[in-house]
Amino acid sequence: MERVRITYRLAVDANRIERRADELALEQTVELSRACLRDPRIEREIVGRVEAIEPDPEEAGFLVTVGYPLEITALDPAQLLGVAFGNASLQRDVALVDLDPPDRLLEALGGPRFGIEGLRAATGVRGRPLTCAALKPMGLSPDALAARCRAIARGGVDVIKDDHGLADHPFCPFEARVRSCAEAIERVADATGRRAVYAANLVGTPSALRERLRIAEDIGAGAVVVAPMIVGLPAFHELVSLASVPVVAHPALAGGSAIRPTLLVGGLFRLYGADAVVFPHAGGRFPDWDAGRCRDLADRLRRPTGSVRPALPVPAGGMGIERVAGMVEFYGSDAMLLVGGTLYRADGLEARTRTFVERVGEAAIRASGAAS
Amino acid sequence: MERVRITYRLAVDANRIERRADELALEQTVELSRACLRDPRIEREIVGRVEAIEPDPEEAGFLVTVGYPLEITALDPAQLLGVAFGNASLQRDVALVDLDPPDRLLEALGGPRFGIEGLRAATGVRGRPLTCAALKPMGLSPDALAARCRAIARGGVDVIKDDHGLADHPFCPFEARVRSCAEAIERVADATGRRAVYAANLVGTPSALRERLRIAEDIGAGAVVVAPMIVGLPAFHELVSLASVPVVAHPALAGGSAIRPTLLVGGLFRLYGADAVVFPHAGGRFPDWDAGRCRDLADRLRRPTGSVRPALPVPAGGMGIERVAGMVEFYGSDAMLLVGGTLYRADGLEARTRTFVERVGEAAIRASGAAS
């Protein structure tokens, strides 16, 4: 029987762990005790099977792996979440640590349609990390954002992404913003011969997302940004299936969860179709995100996983230009460095962007020299 | 300026709290430091305003209220989540405690379309708590589930809800299941004159949800069950707007979050349109859910809130029939008691259901006697 293996951390004592693991496998499937179930076929074919119980090497408690019959997920992006952690999330002694999908589930969910290779093709960048700047702040008019877009594009960045707070605001409607910004980038491309990819932020209910995706694609945005935990992972998955451009996932609302961040942001975002995934780099304004977590996350986004394409890690979160060299060393070439607020520190957005881009290029040359 | 007031718990020292609160108000809006923002209009009209900082009465740390200009939410169910807790969720020192929407936001989100009154009208039940049984387990065929549905309906329960794990499975397709169960209930109604409301579980991507809602309504399901955190709150909100029957919210995946459960399950589920909200009652198999939390949650679901209808609390989670009297006393009449697995403890589902229903009736009579 094909199974999806899911690993939990259970904060319980050794003398209770076997029973607790069995309760978990029942809770996530039949929601019945064995005494109430009384059906050998269902026990065999439906109930999760506890496959491993090992002491957690990091703290008191156990890592428990449950193998669920693949059929119960219905190969459905929403149902999978319920099987993995639905009711268990309501119990404080459980955390969701990992998920190991069989090939058929990988194929059903599909993963990135562009991935690292597709983003390199879209930007024309080879042999070095991609560069990305965030367009902000919320509150500017379409024209004012377009002026900033123009300065950033002149600075030579590969991708210009909307802040994830840019919605369909009365003071800055979605369509007007995307049109102004895309045109600004186009004019710079006409002048310089170098066209940045504009990644328009999409936020809204599923029908609004579909409509805004269509508008962004029609206007010529080369990518879109979506926060999977704000729109919901199943809606994110559906949007990816509709998009003809790469989808960049933003981690908003993905923290503070009993789902381990490396699984959620590194594993599930990719599995559900993110071509690139933004996350806070260590040492910025998100102190939980230490170097070990960032390393795991980047590895997880890029490692070979059956038919699922690698996704591009996008470290961000308060990175200054002075940290570029260290980040290139840390992540290597297959990453996109995202610099946000620090580009805005004083007048001279274009010059600061250019410095950022140059530093990435220099660091990549040094790194490739060191590697050869 | 109309504002949505959001309260956070910040685990920081007194000497850092003012600065940290200001950083939070910036992070959730412009994602820029004041040094990089340099725009008095945006500081005034867009950035959140720290309105209160008070020591948390429960543990070390502070409760901080930030008033955000209503405009920045775009009155959008997805954008509101990002403003409330998007990036902040990635910082371990913050929890989301409360959200106080102004009338215009209440009206935009809409809340329940049926609420307690609508569910009473749909079931014809007045003057006592409603009764509900869960149809389970996943793994049965449509016919086998229908047989259980028939027994439960004969037992006289008001609402029969699918387990939230019942999806569109190869071994039990959605349409066949809903049709078999609805027909079983109909036949019992023909025989007894009493028709239970069948609440069909919907899970899937947004387009699958829409399609399954239509099928369930066409077949004659009297309600639907949806887990907002599995499908995503914005998709839940959209589904509510499309539904012509009451929507029961299930708490799967709503735990283990830095969003306080009373706000998420009690406040946001209602605001986003749940007519009834299932949650674990104290003393069952979800130990975190203690009496205080359940009290707060039920109060929150039912309290007058501008134009938003009260929603029906549905305590559940391993409640045995022997606890019915205590639960009627605890929640009063405006609740729906949900008994799940314990009805299946031995053969005799119909008889056990009847006992459950009778005990609720008796407890309600005692309670109304005590009150008068």
PDB file of C-alpha atoms in Angstrom, chain A residues 159-335:
ATOM      1  CA  VAL A 159      13.272  41.168 -10.261  1.00  0.00           C
ATOM      2  CA  ILE A 160      11.149  43.930  -8.750  1.00  0.00           C
ATOM      3  CA  LYS A 161       8.530  42.575  -6.386  1.00  0.00           C
ATOM      4  CA  ASP A 162       5.618  44.403  -4.801  1.00  0.00           C
ATOM      5  CA  ASP A 163       5.562  44.489  -1.016  1.00  0.00           C
ATOM      6  CA  HIS A 164       3.098  41.850   0.146  1.00  0.00           C
ATOM      7  CA  GLY A 165       0.980  44.635   1.683  1.00  0.00           C
ATOM      8  CA  LEU A 166       0.122  46.130  -1.730  1.00  0.00           C
ATOM      9  CA  ALA A 167      -3.489  45.095  -2.261  1.00  0.00           C
ATOM     10  CA  ASP A 168      -6.375  46.560  -4.255  1.00  0.00           C
ATOM     11  CA  HIS A 169      -6.520  49.767  -2.242  1.00  0.00           C
ATOM     12  CA  PRO A 170      -8.820  52.733  -2.795  1.00  0.00           C
ATOM     13  CA  PHE A 171      -5.704  54.942  -2.723  1.00  0.00           C
ATOM     14  CA  CYS A 172      -3.828  52.625  -5.124  1.00  0.00           C
ATOM     15  CA  PRO A 173      -6.045  50.275  -7.147  1.00  0.00           C
ATOM     16  CA  PHE A 174      -4.494  47.006  -8.244  1.00  0.00           C
ATOM     17  CA  GLU A 175      -4.856  47.420 -11.986  1.00  0.00           C
ATOM     18  CA  ALA A 176      -3.586  51.013 -12.023  1.00  0.00           C
ATOM     19  CA  ARG A 177      -0.587  50.057  -9.898  1.00  0.00           C
ATOM     20  CA  VAL A 178       0.398  47.054 -11.986  1.00  0.00           C
ATOM     21  CA  ARG A 179      -0.048  48.992 -15.227  1.00  0.00           C
ATOM     22  CA  SER A 180       2.035  51.963 -14.039  1.00  0.00           C
ATOM     23  CA  CYS A 181       4.813  49.787 -12.673  1.00  0.00           C
ATOM     24  CA  ALA A 182       4.951  47.471 -15.690  1.00  0.00           C
ATOM     25  CA  GLU A 183       5.085  50.474 -18.039  1.00  0.00           C
ATOM     26  CA  ALA A 184       7.843  52.095 -16.003  1.00  0.00           C
ATOM     27  CA  ILE A 185       9.911  48.935 -16.267  1.00  0.00           C
ATOM     28  CA  GLU A 186       9.195  48.703 -19.983  1.00  0.00           C
ATOM     29  CA  ARG A 187      10.429  52.237 -20.581  1.00  0.00           C
ATOM     30  CA  VAL A 188      13.661  51.508 -18.727  1.00  0.00           C
ATOM     31  CA  ALA A 189      14.068  48.333 -20.800  1.00  0.00           C
ATOM     32  CA  ASP A 190      13.625  50.356 -23.994  1.00  0.00           C
ATOM     33  CA  ALA A 191      16.374  52.712 -22.859  1.00  0.00           C
ATOM     34  CA  THR A 192      18.850  50.236 -21.387  1.00  0.00           C
ATOM     35  CA  GLY A 193      18.090  46.973 -23.178  1.00  0.00           C
ATOM     36  CA  ARG A 194      17.731  45.246 -19.801  1.00  0.00           C
ATOM     37  CA  ARG A 195      14.253  44.314 -18.649  1.00  0.00           C
ATOM     38  CA  ALA A 196      13.558  43.573 -14.968  1.00  0.00           C
ATOM     39  CA  VAL A 197      10.834  41.048 -14.205  1.00  0.00           C
ATOM     40  CA  TYR A 198       7.960  42.684 -12.363  1.00  0.00           C
ATOM     41  CA  ALA A 199       6.354  40.438  -9.739  1.00  0.00           C
ATOM     42  CA  ALA A 200       2.916  41.814  -8.876  1.00  0.00           C
ATOM     43  CA  ASN A 201       1.507  40.993  -5.461  1.00  0.00           C
ATOM     44  CA  LEU A 202      -1.862  39.206  -5.457  1.00  0.00           C
ATOM     45  CA  VAL A 203      -4.035  39.101  -2.351  1.00  0.00           C
ATOM     46  CA  GLY A 204      -7.733  38.409  -2.022  1.00  0.00           C
ATOM     47  CA  THR A 205     -10.416  35.760  -2.033  1.00  0.00           C
ATOM     48  CA  PRO A 206     -10.045  32.991  -4.653  1.00  0.00           C
ATOM     49  CA  SER A 207     -12.174  34.756  -7.261  1.00  0.00           C
ATOM     50  CA  ALA A 208     -10.319  38.041  -6.729  1.00  0.00           C
ATOM     51  CA  LEU A 209      -7.006  36.199  -7.056  1.00  0.00           C
ATOM     52  CA  ARG A 210      -8.047  34.688 -10.376  1.00  0.00           C
ATOM     53  CA  GLU A 211      -9.216  38.037 -11.706  1.00  0.00           C
ATOM     54  CA  ARG A 212      -6.059  39.854 -10.567  1.00  0.00           C
ATOM     55  CA  LEU A 213      -3.820  37.152 -11.989  1.00  0.00           C
ATOM     56  CA  ARG A 214      -5.490  37.612 -15.359  1.00  0.00           C
ATOM     57  CA  ILE A 215      -5.071  41.395 -15.175  1.00  0.00           C
ATOM     58  CA  ALA A 216      -1.417  41.110 -14.185  1.00  0.00           C
ATOM     59  CA  GLU A 217      -0.684  38.647 -16.978  1.00  0.00           C
ATOM     60  CA  ASP A 218      -2.525  40.758 -19.546  1.00  0.00           C
ATOM     61  CA  ILE A 219      -0.558  43.844 -18.546  1.00  0.00           C
ATOM     62  CA  GLY A 220       2.657  41.904 -18.826  1.00  0.00           C
ATOM     63  CA  ALA A 221       3.823  41.299 -15.256  1.00  0.00           C
ATOM     64  CA  GLY A 222       6.483  38.625 -15.553  1.00  0.00           C
ATOM     65  CA  ALA A 223       5.719  36.986 -12.197  1.00  0.00           C
ATOM     66  CA  VAL A 224       3.337  37.213  -9.265  1.00  0.00           C
ATOM     67  CA  VAL A 225       3.819  37.223  -5.487  1.00  0.00           C
ATOM     68  CA  VAL A 226       1.348  35.403  -3.248  1.00  0.00           C
ATOM     69  CA  ALA A 227       1.407  34.606   0.493  1.00  0.00           C
ATOM     70  CA  PRO A 228       0.151  30.990   0.671  1.00  0.00           C
ATOM     71  CA  MET A 229      -0.824  31.188   4.338  1.00  0.00           C
ATOM     72  CA  ILE A 230      -2.867  34.354   3.791  1.00  0.00           C
ATOM     73  CA  VAL A 231      -4.807  33.091   0.790  1.00  0.00           C
ATOM     74  CA  GLY A 232      -4.739  29.480   2.043  1.00  0.00           C
ATOM     75  CA  LEU A 233      -2.559  26.684   0.662  1.00  0.00           C
ATOM     76  CA  PRO A 234      -5.352  25.077  -1.429  1.00  0.00           C
ATOM     77  CA  ALA A 235      -6.158  28.447  -3.040  1.00  0.00           C
ATOM     78  CA  PHE A 236      -2.447  28.970  -3.616  1.00  0.00           C
ATOM     79  CA  HIS A 237      -2.232  25.572  -5.326  1.00  0.00           C
ATOM     80  CA  GLU A 238      -5.140  26.409  -7.575  1.00  0.00           C
ATOM     81  CA  LEU A 239      -3.693  29.804  -8.453  1.00  0.00           C
ATOM     82  CA  VAL A 240      -0.399  28.182  -9.433  1.00  0.00           C
ATOM     83  CA  SER A 241      -2.304  25.861 -11.760  1.00  0.00           C
ATOM     84  CA  LEU A 242      -3.858  28.890 -13.466  1.00  0.00           C
ATOM     85  CA  ALA A 243      -0.734  31.040 -13.717  1.00  0.00           C
ATOM     86  CA  SER A 244       1.335  31.307 -16.894  1.00  0.00           C
ATOM     87  CA  VAL A 245       4.119  33.160 -15.064  1.00  0.00           C
ATOM     88  CA  PRO A 246       6.342  32.128 -12.102  1.00  0.00           C
ATOM     89  CA  VAL A 247       4.813  32.389  -8.635  1.00  0.00           C
ATOM     90  CA  VAL A 248       6.875  33.751  -5.744  1.00  0.00           C
ATOM     91  CA  ALA A 249       5.643  32.654  -2.294  1.00  0.00           C
ATOM     92  CA  HIS A 250       5.790  35.123   0.585  1.00  0.00           C
ATOM     93  CA  PRO A 251       5.969  33.786   4.181  1.00  0.00           C
ATOM     94  CA  ALA A 252       3.452  36.195   5.753  1.00  0.00           C
ATOM     95  CA  LEU A 253       1.308  34.418   8.377  1.00  0.00           C
ATOM     96  CA  ALA A 254       3.481  31.291   8.127  1.00  0.00           C
ATOM     97  CA  GLY A 255       5.113  31.816  11.498  1.00  0.00           C
ATOM     98  CA  GLY A 256       3.941  31.121  15.029  1.00  0.00           C
ATOM     99  CA  SER A 257       2.735  27.683  14.000  1.00  0.00           C
ATOM    100  CA  ALA A 258       3.160  24.164  15.360  1.00  0.00           C
ATOM    101  CA  ILE A 259       4.088  23.191  11.821  1.00  0.00           C
ATOM    102  CA  ARG A 260       7.889  23.317  11.656  1.00  0.00           C
ATOM    103  CA  PRO A 261       8.883  26.313   9.485  1.00  0.00           C
ATOM    104  CA  THR A 262      11.290  24.294   7.349  1.00  0.00           C
ATOM    105  CA  LEU A 263       8.445  21.927   6.446  1.00  0.00           C
ATOM    106  CA  LEU A 264       5.843  24.634   5.886  1.00  0.00           C
ATOM    107  CA  VAL A 265       7.903  27.284   4.091  1.00  0.00           C
ATOM    108  CA  GLY A 266      10.544  24.956   2.671  1.00  0.00           C
ATOM    109  CA  GLY A 267       8.557  21.803   1.966  1.00  0.00           C
ATOM    110  CA  LEU A 268       4.881  22.578   1.520  1.00  0.00           C
ATOM    111  CA  PHE A 269       5.245  25.902  -0.298  1.00  0.00           C
ATOM    112  CA  ARG A 270       7.404  24.131  -2.915  1.00  0.00           C
ATOM    113  CA  LEU A 271       5.175  21.074  -3.089  1.00  0.00           C
ATOM    114  CA  TYR A 272       2.135  23.313  -3.602  1.00  0.00           C
ATOM    115  CA  GLY A 273       3.839  25.042  -6.514  1.00  0.00           C
ATOM    116  CA  ALA A 274       5.994  27.987  -5.421  1.00  0.00           C
ATOM    117  CA  ASP A 275       8.745  28.692  -7.958  1.00  0.00           C
ATOM    118  CA  ALA A 276      10.607  30.887  -5.467  1.00  0.00           C
ATOM    119  CA  VAL A 277      10.147  31.223  -1.726  1.00  0.00           C
ATOM    120  CA  VAL A 278      10.871  34.344   0.315  1.00  0.00           C
ATOM    121  CA  PHE A 279      12.001  33.798   3.922  1.00  0.00           C
ATOM    122  CA  PRO A 280      13.838  35.810   6.572  1.00  0.00           C
ATOM    123  CA  HIS A 281      17.588  35.402   6.472  1.00  0.00           C
ATOM    124  CA  ALA A 282      19.434  34.933   9.742  1.00  0.00           C
ATOM    125  CA  GLY A 283      20.569  38.057  11.550  1.00  0.00           C
ATOM    126  CA  GLY A 284      17.876  40.383  10.266  1.00  0.00           C
ATOM    127  CA  ARG A 285      14.770  41.551  12.058  1.00  0.00           C
ATOM    128  CA  PHE A 286      13.366  38.009  12.495  1.00  0.00           C
ATOM    129  CA  PRO A 287      15.610  36.557  15.204  1.00  0.00           C
ATOM    130  CA  ASP A 288      14.032  33.063  15.212  1.00  0.00           C
ATOM    131  CA  TRP A 289      15.348  32.473  11.743  1.00  0.00           C
ATOM    132  CA  ASP A 290      18.878  31.422  12.573  1.00  0.00           C
ATOM    133  CA  ALA A 291      21.557  30.168  10.201  1.00  0.00           C
ATOM    134  CA  GLY A 292      20.693  26.509  10.815  1.00  0.00           C
ATOM    135  CA  ARG A 293      17.051  27.007   9.893  1.00  0.00           C
ATOM    136  CA  CYS A 294      17.951  29.045   6.803  1.00  0.00           C
ATOM    137  CA  ARG A 295      20.419  26.365   5.694  1.00  0.00           C
ATOM    138  CA  ASP A 296      17.796  23.596   6.125  1.00  0.00           C
ATOM    139  CA  LEU A 297      15.213  25.657   4.339  1.00  0.00           C
ATOM    140  CA  ALA A 298      17.417  26.474   1.343  1.00  0.00           C
ATOM    141  CA  ASP A 299      18.525  22.823   1.116  1.00  0.00           C
ATOM    142  CA  ARG A 300      14.958  21.660   1.224  1.00  0.00           C
ATOM    143  CA  LEU A 301      13.829  24.053  -1.504  1.00  0.00           C
ATOM    144  CA  ARG A 302      16.616  22.931  -3.831  1.00  0.00           C
ATOM    145  CA  ARG A 303      17.119  19.226  -3.150  1.00  0.00           C
ATOM    146  CA  PRO A 304      16.116  16.633  -5.763  1.00  0.00           C
ATOM    147  CA  THR A 305      12.590  15.443  -4.964  1.00  0.00           C
ATOM    148  CA  GLY A 306      11.161  13.005  -7.505  1.00  0.00           C
ATOM    149  CA  SER A 307       9.383  14.852 -10.279  1.00  0.00           C
ATOM    150  CA  VAL A 308       9.185  18.126  -8.352  1.00  0.00           C
ATOM    151  CA  ARG A 309      11.391  20.941  -9.655  1.00  0.00           C
ATOM    152  CA  PRO A 310      13.751  22.789  -7.309  1.00  0.00           C
ATOM    153  CA  ALA A 311      12.473  26.136  -6.061  1.00  0.00           C
ATOM    154  CA  LEU A 312      14.577  29.247  -5.677  1.00  0.00           C
ATOM    155  CA  PRO A 313      15.389  30.338  -2.103  1.00  0.00           C
ATOM    156  CA  VAL A 314      14.833  34.092  -1.609  1.00  0.00           C
ATOM    157  CA  PRO A 315      16.480  35.164   1.659  1.00  0.00           C
ATOM    158  CA  ALA A 316      15.212  38.553   2.840  1.00  0.00           C
ATOM    159  CA  GLY A 317      14.061  40.354   5.945  1.00  0.00           C
ATOM    160  CA  GLY A 318      16.086  43.432   6.623  1.00  0.00           C
ATOM    161  CA  MET A 319      19.242  42.526   4.733  1.00  0.00           C
ATOM    162  CA  GLY A 320      21.565  45.459   4.168  1.00  0.00           C
ATOM    163  CA  ILE A 321      23.822  45.781   1.154  1.00  0.00           C
ATOM    164  CA  GLU A 322      26.821  45.196   3.405  1.00  0.00           C
ATOM    165  CA  ARG A 323      25.676  41.609   3.985  1.00  0.00           C
ATOM    166  CA  VAL A 324      25.556  40.642   0.317  1.00  0.00           C
ATOM    167  CA  ALA A 325      28.976  38.972   0.187  1.00  0.00           C
ATOM    168  CA  GLY A 326      28.212  36.764   3.191  1.00  0.00           C
ATOM    169  CA  MET A 327      24.841  35.777   1.766  1.00  0.00           C
ATOM    170  CA  VAL A 328      26.290  34.804  -1.594  1.00  0.00           C
ATOM    171  CA  GLU A 329      28.793  32.641   0.252  1.00  0.00           C
ATOM    172  CA  PHE A 330      26.068  31.127   2.428  1.00  0.00           C
ATOM    173  CA  TYR A 331      23.511  30.320  -0.298  1.00  0.00           C
ATOM    174  CA  GLY A 332      25.718  29.893  -3.362  1.00  0.00           C
ATOM    175  CA  SER A 333      24.524  30.755  -6.830  1.00  0.00           C
ATOM    176  CA  ASP A 334      21.026  29.224  -6.863  1.00  0.00           C
ATOM    177  CA  ALA A 335      19.308  31.870  -4.773  1.00  0.00           C
TER     178      ALA A 335
END
